[in-house]
Amino acid sequence: MKKIYLLLGVVLTSLALIACTSKPKLYVLNWGEYINEDLVEQFENEYGVKVVLSYADSSEAMEQKVKEGTTKFDIVIPSDYMIEKLWDEGYLQAIDLSKLSNFDHSAFVPGLNGIMSMMFQDNPEVTNAYTVSMPYFWGVFGLMYNRQLSGLEAYIEANQWGAVFEQEPANLFTRPLKVGMYDASRLTYSASLIYANDKGLVDDQTALNKFSTVYLQTSEQVLSQRSYTLWATDMLKKDVEAGNLDLAFVYVGDFFDTYLILTENAKTTEEATQLTSHIGIFVPDTTIAFYDGMVIPAASRNVDLAHTFINYFLDPEIAYENSGIVGYTTVLTETAEMIKNATKGDVIRSVMASDYPYDPSTIQDFTAIPLIAFSNADTDSVAAMINTVKSK
Amino acid sequence: MNIKKLGRLVVPYLIWMCVLVGLPLIIMVVLTFLKSNALDLSTAEFSFDSWRLLFSDLTVRTALKNSVVNAGIATIICFIIGYPVAYIVANSNFSNKLIILVLTVIPMWSNSLLRNNAIANLLSERSIVNDVLNNIGLSFIWPIRGVFYDSGFSPAVVIGLVLTYLPFMILPIYTVLEKIDKSLLEASMDLGANKVKTFFRVTFPLSIKGVTTGIIMVFLPSFSGFAIPKILGSGNLVFIGTLIDSRFMNRNYNFGSLLSLVILLIIFGSMALIFKVDKEGETLI
């Protein structure tokens, strides 16, 4: 009798396995905590497919995975400069805009068009950047800080990037600052060069997008000015929130992500303000702008489904649900309006969007520069420089 | 069936080893003499850059030092904790010793990354542990995560390594202790040695093979791993594992391969040393 049950079990399991494999699979390579997984499930049910999510914590890590080709990804969501690089090197295929019923050039927020128009400036073959990548989220970089430490807010406003890169004067605060640095070499390098330009260490507004041994040395010098409590990526926002860090260089979206998590169960805006009273975000006068876009690798084996997936996230309603979990700034005007006017009744999100620099196009008097791709050898040199800084 | 016929059964294994170990090793050696973009050999050129960098780059030296220091301390702590545990279990009267051993292995059933991230949380300045300590009136706050010394010693990394690799120390020592013939201990007692003397003159020398195995099995992964230092080291310290990770991530396979070979050499070196000492080949690897 036991044997019959066993046999039945084996048959059922193998049937279940066959059922699994018969569904078309969509392989998606994404950043951590960067998609509303309920929507993924909804997509799976709606189209009868299986979405396999993989994660990477930098554009370089995504590049590595795409080039390795061990997994044939159908959708990857790298940042602007990496999209350009992967396209130029032939690792991507064009997006067929006619397959995207939700696509409309005018549907995107104004600030984003600025970044999109700067893409592929030295590649005249690409006349429409939207055929290479479909914007997913966008934003700028900023400094997330602990609002409970008195004097810190004023100090950051006065010193801008210097607050992160310089050792603060002794006895200014009750204790030494605990500062976190983003552990993605390209971002660290560029931010340090914005600071260097602010301080006159280099005289070049576009230094952040150039690689040279002189700038490499400048960057090393800047990064050696203080020691950092933590070099990390997704951990930074959590540690500022928990009070383990006072200040960290992060994506502004990391702040909103944290904000939304903290206010998840809040009923009123007062309650939300109170729950988030310990964290703040500051955008320096000159900063890095970015957008992350969905691209279809040349090796994709499920191109049509990839288009369906892209189209799905272009639906303003879906984008609204997605940005409610992710926190980063939406790329769609209609979704931005829904958030701003709280049309879905989410007053807390609308207050968040109006109180903080949620939509970069509405911030006054600041410069946001998108990054340009470096060659692998240059990126490697930058990474080696940062390892040298850490080993000092 | 004679031994020659049986010997043929090894052939598949040899092919397997050649393809999956031998060939990659050769490719790695070749890569160290090239300057190439990842594995793209069409644009590769011959170059000694990687080798020059190996001897000139201070980062490599610091990384090796940090890795040795933390792996060394972790191994010593594992031994100090692991030996008594193995000894007590081996000499206890429990009817089912296996259960106790399984208990030491159970934590390994959960994903080690998850476990180390949890440890990172617990070791933070603002964590459950410190909150509780604060609430019961102890103002003892030691932000273990993020603390590191000039020697490269990072308490958080060592804690992570010990918690992850401790079973690898306990199990081989237990296996050896279990096998010791109890009549030897009785003989020692008969001849007038007390318990302490018996332990140091009989038990410990007989268990040294297990200890060696334990040390190898804890030290080597601690030395070459990159995940635990990355999670618990707060990104402040370079380790040889994280350095290799960073090189491969930026598609510098040349220097990455060279660093991997350095680790390999160190591992082979320590193995050779052990086999020289251990002529009977009793070390359980």
PDB file of C-alpha atoms in Angstrom, chain A residues 25 101 168 203 210:
ATOM      1  CA  LYS A  25       9.379  31.837 -18.579  1.00  0.00           C
ATOM      2  CA  SER A 101       0.010  49.809 -26.743  1.00  0.00           C
ATOM      3  CA  GLU A 168      33.471  67.468  10.350  1.00  0.00           C
ATOM      4  CA  ASP A 203      38.242  73.124 -12.488  1.00  0.00           C
ATOM      5  CA  LYS A 210      35.756  61.880 -17.317  1.00  0.00           C
TER       6      LYS A 210
END
